[in-house]
Short mmCIF file of C-alpha atoms and ligand atoms in Angstrom, two decimals:
data_model
loop_
_atom_site.label_atom_id
_atom_site.label_comp_id
_atom_site.label_asym_id
_atom_site.label_seq_id
_atom_site.Cartn_x
_atom_site.Cartn_y
_atom_site.Cartn_z
CA MET A 1 34.61 -77.66 -34.10
CA ILE A 2 35.41 -79.78 -31.11
CA ARG A 3 34.02 -78.85 -27.73
CA VAL A 4 34.61 -80.45 -24.31
CA GLY A 5 32.33 -80.57 -21.23
CA ILE A 6 32.65 -81.88 -17.73
CA GLY A 7 29.96 -83.39 -15.48
CA TYR A 8 29.90 -84.47 -11.92
CA ASP A 9 27.30 -86.35 -9.84
CA SER A 10 27.14 -88.02 -6.44
CA HIS A 11 24.46 -90.07 -4.75
CA ARG A 12 24.07 -91.60 -1.29
CA PHE A 13 23.91 -95.34 -0.68
CA VAL A 14 20.63 -96.52 0.88
CA PRO A 15 19.23 -100.01 1.58
CA GLY A 16 16.30 -101.28 -0.38
CA ARG A 17 17.16 -99.82 -3.82
CA ARG A 18 18.82 -101.47 -6.88
CA LEU A 19 22.26 -100.18 -7.77
CA VAL A 20 22.15 -99.05 -11.39
CA LEU A 21 25.21 -97.53 -13.12
CA ALA A 22 25.26 -96.88 -16.85
CA GLY A 23 21.96 -98.86 -17.03
CA GLN A 24 23.57 -102.03 -15.59
CA HIS A 25 22.25 -103.70 -12.47
CA ILE A 26 25.24 -104.03 -10.18
CA VAL A 27 25.14 -106.59 -7.40
CA HIS A 28 25.50 -104.76 -4.04
CA ASP A 29 23.84 -104.59 -0.63
CA PHE A 30 22.80 -100.99 -1.17
CA GLY A 31 21.41 -98.91 -4.08
CA LEU A 32 21.56 -95.12 -4.59
CA ALA A 33 18.93 -92.60 -3.20
CA GLY A 34 17.44 -90.43 -5.88
CA HIS A 35 14.30 -89.31 -7.64
CA SER A 36 15.08 -91.23 -10.87
CA ASP A 37 16.91 -94.56 -10.87
CA ALA A 38 19.85 -92.53 -9.39
CA ASP A 39 22.21 -93.69 -12.24
CA ALA A 40 25.11 -91.27 -11.38
CA VAL A 41 27.18 -92.41 -14.40
CA ALA A 42 24.35 -91.40 -16.79
CA HIS A 43 23.74 -88.17 -14.86
CA ALA A 44 27.36 -87.13 -14.97
CA ILE A 45 27.52 -87.82 -18.77
CA ILE A 46 24.34 -85.88 -19.30
CA ASP A 47 25.79 -82.79 -17.57
CA ALA A 48 29.07 -83.26 -19.55
CA LEU A 49 27.23 -83.30 -22.80
CA LEU A 50 25.06 -80.36 -21.86
CA GLY A 51 28.23 -78.46 -20.69
CA ALA A 52 30.00 -79.11 -23.99
CA THR A 53 27.12 -77.51 -25.86
CA GLY A 54 26.17 -74.80 -23.35
CA ALA A 55 22.64 -76.35 -23.08
CA GLY A 56 22.07 -75.97 -19.40
CA ASP A 57 22.14 -78.82 -16.89
CA ILE A 58 20.30 -81.98 -15.92
CA GLY A 59 18.31 -80.28 -13.11
CA GLN A 60 16.80 -77.83 -15.64
CA LEU A 61 15.82 -80.55 -18.13
CA PHE A 62 14.70 -83.15 -15.70
CA PRO A 63 13.70 -81.46 -12.32
CA ASP A 64 13.58 -83.87 -9.39
CA THR A 65 10.30 -82.32 -8.48
CA ASP A 66 8.62 -83.59 -11.59
CA PRO A 67 6.65 -86.91 -11.06
CA ARG A 68 7.48 -87.87 -14.72
CA TRP A 69 11.07 -88.60 -13.71
CA ARG A 70 10.33 -90.63 -10.61
CA ASP A 71 12.27 -93.87 -10.94
CA ALA A 72 13.04 -92.84 -14.54
CA ASP A 73 15.50 -94.95 -16.60
CA SER A 74 18.40 -92.51 -16.80
CA LEU A 75 19.62 -94.15 -20.12
CA MET A 76 16.32 -92.87 -21.57
CA LEU A 77 17.12 -89.45 -20.19
CA LEU A 78 20.58 -89.73 -21.78
CA HIS A 79 18.94 -90.68 -25.02
CA THR A 80 16.77 -87.60 -24.87
CA VAL A 81 19.80 -85.37 -24.34
CA VAL A 82 21.72 -87.00 -27.29
CA GLN A 83 18.76 -86.16 -29.43
CA LEU A 84 18.74 -82.54 -28.06
CA LEU A 85 22.41 -82.28 -28.95
CA ARG A 86 21.91 -83.62 -32.50
CA ASP A 87 19.05 -81.11 -33.00
CA ARG A 88 21.51 -78.37 -32.07
CA GLY A 89 24.07 -79.71 -34.61
CA ALA A 90 26.34 -81.54 -32.12
CA ASP A 91 27.39 -85.17 -32.05
CA PRO A 92 29.04 -87.04 -29.11
CA VAL A 93 32.54 -88.18 -30.10
CA HIS A 94 34.16 -89.62 -26.89
CA ILE A 95 33.21 -90.02 -23.22
CA ASP A 96 35.60 -90.52 -20.34
CA VAL A 97 34.17 -91.52 -16.96
CA THR A 98 35.72 -92.00 -13.57
CA VAL A 99 33.62 -93.70 -10.83
CA ILE A 100 34.88 -93.02 -7.40
CA VAL A 101 33.54 -95.63 -4.99
CA GLU A 102 34.93 -97.89 -2.27
CA GLN A 103 32.58 -100.84 -2.77
CA PRO A 104 31.54 -102.49 -5.05
CA ARG A 105 34.33 -102.65 -7.52
CA ILE A 106 33.05 -101.71 -10.97
CA GLY A 107 35.70 -103.48 -13.03
CA PRO A 108 33.62 -106.57 -13.73
CA TYR A 109 30.97 -104.32 -15.26
CA ARG A 110 33.06 -102.01 -17.35
CA GLU A 111 32.56 -103.70 -20.65
CA ALA A 112 28.75 -103.92 -20.19
CA MET A 113 28.64 -100.29 -19.06
CA SER A 114 30.70 -99.13 -22.10
CA THR A 115 28.58 -101.11 -24.49
CA ALA A 116 25.30 -99.83 -23.13
CA LEU A 117 26.44 -96.19 -23.17
CA ALA A 118 27.98 -96.43 -26.65
CA ARG A 119 24.71 -97.72 -27.97
CA VAL A 120 22.75 -94.70 -26.55
CA LEU A 121 25.49 -92.21 -27.52
CA GLY A 122 25.79 -93.58 -31.10
CA VAL A 123 29.59 -94.08 -30.86
CA THR A 124 31.76 -97.14 -30.83
CA ASP A 125 32.42 -99.13 -27.64
CA SER A 126 36.07 -97.87 -27.75
CA SER A 127 34.88 -94.28 -27.57
CA VAL A 128 33.50 -94.83 -24.01
CA SER A 129 36.08 -95.22 -21.32
CA ILE A 130 34.93 -96.22 -17.77
CA LYS A 131 37.42 -96.26 -14.94
CA GLY A 132 36.84 -97.18 -11.23
CA LYS A 133 38.80 -95.55 -8.40
CA SER A 134 38.62 -96.14 -4.63
CA ASN A 135 39.01 -93.10 -2.41
CA GLU A 136 41.68 -94.94 -0.40
CA GLY A 137 39.32 -95.12 2.59
CA MET A 138 39.12 -91.37 3.01
CA GLY A 139 36.08 -89.25 3.73
CA TRP A 140 32.41 -89.98 2.92
CA ILE A 141 33.29 -92.10 -0.12
CA GLY A 142 35.88 -94.03 1.93
CA ARG A 143 33.21 -94.67 4.59
CA GLY A 144 30.93 -96.11 1.98
CA GLU A 145 28.28 -93.48 2.34
CA GLY A 146 27.93 -93.05 -1.45
CA LEU A 147 29.74 -92.61 -4.67
CA ALA A 148 30.83 -89.83 -7.05
CA VAL A 149 31.23 -89.79 -10.81
CA ILE A 150 33.23 -87.39 -13.01
CA ALA A 151 32.63 -87.46 -16.74
CA VAL A 152 34.26 -85.59 -19.61
CA ALA A 153 32.45 -85.43 -22.99
CA THR A 154 34.02 -84.55 -26.26
CA VAL A 155 31.51 -83.29 -28.82
CA GLU A 156 31.78 -82.35 -32.49
CA VAL A 157 29.69 -79.33 -33.54
CA ARG A 158 28.70 -79.54 -37.23
MG1 MG B 230 22.18 -87.65 -10.05
#
């Protein structure tokens, strides 16, 4: 049986933090505020996978009040969620991600992001799609206050 889940995340840009998306360090003047490494791509994928399997959400699994997840590597959190899915008899099949951000452009990092995510998800590189979109200068994303990520996960339940 095939099931599909959707995940969304957003984080605010702040000075003095590294920008990390899909585990990749992205060169930019600002990083993202957050309790963990604030990797919004990993977080949106986690919620999409959990949604596809009805297994709750990222805030239940990794509360931002828990000191264990301070500055946590979100690819490790994603790895934990993939294991949780497998234990429930579900395997990731395909991930489609849209990163909505004005700057920086994520195009130069797409391949590295897909490869890193595919490794953690146990799928081929071609089963992870990463797309970047600007918000055409509109609203909080257009003003460069932060970024948003939408992820759709397709999962096969054994
Ligand atoms: Mg987040």
